[in-house]
Short mmCIF file of C-alpha atoms in Angstrom, two decimals:
data_model
loop_
_atom_site.label_atom_id
_atom_site.label_comp_id
_atom_site.label_asym_id
_atom_site.label_seq_id
_atom_site.Cartn_x
_atom_site.Cartn_y
_atom_site.Cartn_z
CA ARG A 1 13.57 -23.44 9.15
CA LEU A 2 11.71 -20.75 10.50
CA ASP A 3 9.59 -20.74 13.87
CA ILE A 4 6.30 -19.60 14.57
CA LYS A 5 6.78 -16.98 17.43
CA LYS A 6 3.26 -16.20 17.55
CA LYS A 7 -0.18 -17.23 15.78
CA LEU A 8 -3.00 -15.13 15.50
CA SER A 9 -6.05 -16.91 14.57
CA ALA A 10 -9.53 -15.51 14.06
CA ARG A 11 -12.45 -16.50 11.77
CA SER A 12 -12.72 -14.12 9.27
CA ASP A 13 -12.89 -13.06 5.25
CA ARG A 14 -9.91 -13.56 3.29
CA VAL A 15 -6.95 -11.59 4.95
CA LYS A 16 -5.57 -9.21 1.90
CA CYS A 17 -2.83 -7.51 3.42
CA VAL A 18 -1.20 -7.09 6.67
CA ASP A 19 1.05 -4.36 7.99
CA PHE A 20 3.31 -3.84 11.41
CA HIS A 21 3.86 -0.59 13.41
CA PRO A 22 7.03 0.75 13.82
CA SER A 23 6.46 1.01 17.39
CA GLU A 24 3.56 -0.43 19.03
CA PRO A 25 2.66 -3.85 19.17
CA TRP A 26 -0.12 -3.53 16.19
CA THR A 27 -0.40 -5.97 13.51
CA LEU A 28 -2.79 -4.21 10.95
CA SER A 29 -4.87 -6.48 8.07
CA ALA A 30 -6.98 -5.88 5.63
CA LEU A 31 -9.94 -8.44 5.02
CA TYR A 32 -11.67 -9.26 1.80
CA SER A 33 -15.14 -8.29 3.76
CA GLY A 34 -13.85 -4.49 3.90
CA ASN A 35 -12.99 -4.70 7.07
CA ILE A 36 -9.88 -3.39 9.26
CA PHE A 37 -8.89 -5.33 12.05
CA ILE A 38 -5.41 -4.04 14.18
CA TRP A 39 -4.35 -6.92 16.37
CA ASP A 40 -1.91 -6.71 19.47
CA TYR A 41 0.62 -9.29 19.15
CA ASN A 42 1.76 -9.13 22.44
CA THR A 43 -1.68 -9.94 24.03
CA GLN A 44 -2.87 -12.00 21.07
CA THR A 45 -6.30 -9.31 21.44
CA LEU A 46 -8.29 -7.64 18.76
CA VAL A 47 -7.58 -3.66 19.90
CA LYS A 48 -9.70 -2.07 16.98
CA GLN A 49 -11.63 -3.34 14.23
CA PHE A 50 -13.83 -0.84 11.95
CA GLU A 51 -15.31 -1.29 8.39
CA VAL A 52 -14.02 0.60 5.76
CA CYS A 53 -16.91 -0.29 3.03
CA ASN A 54 -18.80 -3.18 1.81
CA LEU A 55 -16.13 -4.32 -0.82
CA PRO A 56 -13.06 -5.58 -0.43
CA VAL A 57 -9.73 -3.66 0.99
CA ARG A 58 -6.69 -5.16 -1.29
CA CYS A 59 -4.34 -3.15 1.06
CA ALA A 60 -4.28 -0.81 4.32
CA LYS A 61 -0.82 0.92 5.76
CA PHE A 62 -0.02 2.46 8.46
CA VAL A 63 1.24 6.06 8.44
CA THR A 64 2.62 6.75 11.78
CA ARG A 65 4.27 9.77 11.67
CA LYS A 66 0.21 11.31 10.49
CA GLN A 67 -1.33 8.59 13.59
CA TRP A 68 -3.45 7.80 10.12
CA ILE A 69 -4.16 4.37 8.54
CA ALA A 70 -4.35 4.42 4.49
CA THR A 71 -6.74 1.80 2.85
CA ALA A 72 -7.22 1.07 -0.89
CA SER A 73 -10.35 -0.80 -1.64
CA ASP A 74 -12.06 -2.13 -4.85
CA ASP A 75 -14.53 0.78 -4.95
CA MET A 76 -11.54 2.24 -6.52
CA HIS A 77 -11.51 4.68 -3.30
CA ILE A 78 -8.28 5.37 -1.01
CA ARG A 79 -9.42 6.24 2.69
CA VAL A 80 -7.78 7.78 5.36
CA PHE A 81 -8.43 7.15 9.09
CA ASN A 82 -7.38 8.25 12.35
CA TYR A 83 -6.23 5.15 14.23
CA ASN A 84 -6.95 6.38 17.58
CA SER A 85 -10.19 8.07 17.35
CA LEU A 86 -11.28 5.81 13.82
CA GLU A 87 -12.54 8.95 12.48
CA LYS A 88 -12.04 9.29 8.82
CA ALA A 89 -9.96 11.98 7.24
CA HIS A 90 -9.84 11.78 3.70
CA GLU A 91 -11.52 10.06 0.89
CA PHE A 92 -11.03 10.16 -2.63
CA GLU A 93 -11.89 8.07 -5.79
CA ALA A 94 -7.89 7.09 -6.81
CA HIS A 95 -8.32 4.76 -10.16
CA THR A 96 -10.80 3.56 -12.61
CA ASP A 97 -10.23 0.24 -11.58
CA TYR A 98 -9.38 -2.22 -8.40
CA ILE A 99 -6.24 -0.67 -6.54
CA ARG A 100 -4.20 -3.61 -5.68
CA TYR A 101 -1.63 -1.58 -3.48
CA ILE A 102 -0.55 1.26 -1.73
CA ALA A 103 3.11 2.69 -0.45
CA ILE A 104 3.86 5.21 1.78
CA HIS A 105 7.25 7.32 1.24
CA PRO A 106 9.38 7.06 4.58
CA THR A 107 9.56 10.87 4.84
CA LEU A 108 7.88 13.10 2.60
CA PRO A 109 4.03 13.06 2.84
CA TYR A 110 3.83 10.47 -0.67
CA LEU A 111 1.64 8.09 -1.33
CA LEU A 112 1.91 5.98 -4.70
CA SER A 113 -0.72 3.51 -5.42
CA SER A 114 -1.17 0.82 -8.09
CA SER A 115 -4.50 -0.40 -10.18
CA ASP A 116 -6.00 -2.75 -12.79
CA ASP A 117 -6.66 0.44 -14.62
CA MET A 118 -2.51 -0.43 -15.59
CA SER A 119 -1.32 3.01 -13.82
CA ILE A 120 0.65 4.07 -10.76
CA LYS A 121 0.02 7.45 -9.14
CA LEU A 122 1.81 9.59 -6.97
CA TRP A 123 -0.50 11.89 -4.03
CA ASP A 124 0.52 14.67 -1.76
CA TRP A 125 -1.18 14.62 1.30
CA ASP A 126 0.47 18.17 2.03
CA LYS A 127 -1.57 19.52 -0.86
CA ASN A 128 -4.56 17.92 0.03
CA TRP A 129 -4.12 14.93 -1.78
CA GLN A 130 -3.00 16.25 -5.36
CA ASN A 131 -2.11 13.93 -7.82
CA LEU A 132 1.57 14.91 -8.65
CA GLN A 133 2.49 12.21 -11.17
CA VAL A 134 0.30 9.12 -13.17
CA PHE A 135 3.29 6.53 -14.16
CA GLU A 136 2.12 4.38 -17.43
CA SER A 137 3.99 1.90 -19.05
CA HIS A 138 2.56 -1.08 -18.01
CA ALA A 139 0.56 -3.56 -20.40
CA HIS A 140 -1.56 -5.67 -17.29
CA TYR A 141 -2.68 -4.83 -13.74
CA VAL A 142 0.20 -3.44 -11.52
CA MET A 143 0.28 -5.82 -8.60
CA MET A 144 2.41 -4.06 -6.24
CA CYS A 145 5.01 -1.00 -6.08
CA GLN A 146 7.73 0.21 -3.25
CA TRP A 147 9.82 3.10 -2.33
CA ASN A 148 13.83 2.49 -2.66
CA PRO A 149 14.87 2.28 0.81
CA LYS A 150 18.73 4.08 -0.83
CA ASP A 151 16.86 6.34 -2.85
CA THR A 152 13.76 7.48 -1.92
CA ASN A 153 13.24 9.41 -5.20
CA ILE A 154 13.20 6.17 -6.81
CA PHE A 155 10.55 3.24 -6.73
CA CYS A 156 9.87 -0.09 -8.35
CA SER A 157 6.62 -1.73 -9.80
CA CYS A 158 5.56 -5.07 -11.00
CA SER A 159 2.79 -6.02 -12.99
CA LEU A 160 0.76 -9.29 -14.78
CA ASP A 161 2.87 -7.96 -17.73
CA ARG A 162 5.51 -10.12 -16.55
CA SER A 163 7.46 -7.44 -15.82
CA ILE A 164 9.53 -5.08 -12.92
CA LYS A 165 9.82 -1.36 -13.62
CA VAL A 166 11.90 0.92 -11.98
CA TRP A 167 10.20 5.04 -11.94
CA GLY A 168 11.57 8.08 -10.30
CA VAL A 169 9.21 10.84 -8.67
CA SER A 170 9.84 14.43 -9.85
CA GLY A 171 8.39 15.84 -6.64
CA GLY A 172 6.17 18.28 -8.56
CA ALA A 173 3.03 17.88 -10.77
CA GLY A 174 4.02 17.71 -14.69
CA GLY A 175 7.49 15.88 -14.05
CA SER A 176 8.43 13.34 -16.19
CA SER A 177 6.77 10.01 -15.80
CA ASN A 178 9.10 7.92 -17.81
CA CYS A 179 10.07 4.55 -16.47
CA HIS A 180 14.19 4.59 -15.98
CA PHE A 181 14.20 0.67 -16.97
CA THR A 182 12.18 -2.56 -17.17
CA LEU A 183 13.37 -5.87 -16.16
CA THR A 184 11.93 -8.70 -18.12
CA GLY A 185 12.63 -12.54 -17.48
CA HIS A 186 9.33 -14.21 -15.98
CA GLN A 187 7.14 -16.35 -17.76
CA ARG A 188 4.07 -14.97 -15.95
CA GLY A 189 2.77 -12.23 -13.99
CA VAL A 190 4.73 -10.77 -11.19
CA ASN A 191 2.44 -10.25 -8.14
CA CYS A 192 4.81 -9.11 -5.83
CA VAL A 193 8.37 -6.69 -5.57
CA GLU A 194 10.36 -6.06 -2.41
CA TYR A 195 13.87 -4.18 -1.93
CA SER A 196 16.76 -6.14 -0.18
CA PRO A 197 17.75 -3.81 2.74
CA GLY A 198 20.89 -4.76 3.06
CA GLY A 199 24.12 -4.32 0.75
CA GLU A 200 25.52 -1.32 -0.81
CA LYS A 201 23.17 -1.11 -3.45
CA PRO A 202 19.45 -2.16 -3.61
#
């Protein structure tokens, strides 16, 4: 059985996403209210908070090598903030429907976004957030996407169409965006997907 080490409690709207900073004792939470909270889990205090927009923020991630927080919200925008100054570094409309999830590449300047518009998009922040590739094959909302920790040219996605799909990035605009293969067998929509970090194969 898992024991609760620390409990962070505050009256708030629904928490849609959490992320941990790899070196600071910070937990990032994205709220249905459109706000972002950063908690110090050692002192159990609120370090920073700010409003992203007046619609739900469904996902937020630390981009530590840039000292950013990237957010995805129901106005179909991705926004990037400096987590020290809280100044907005960039904002753009990324999809034509709600954005469910964003995944930050571990080394390259890439962000993946998945959406209710049934697409996944690859963005390059070193190229002024150019959309390098669009991945389309799902038949319902794309709930989540994750980079493969063993081969970071590969990622997977899951959808309410009851499938998990595995894709590859070509690293440039105009590359093949075909799905490598599809895993089926679920009776209902798949909300979450993650790679196992151990073992030889992911």
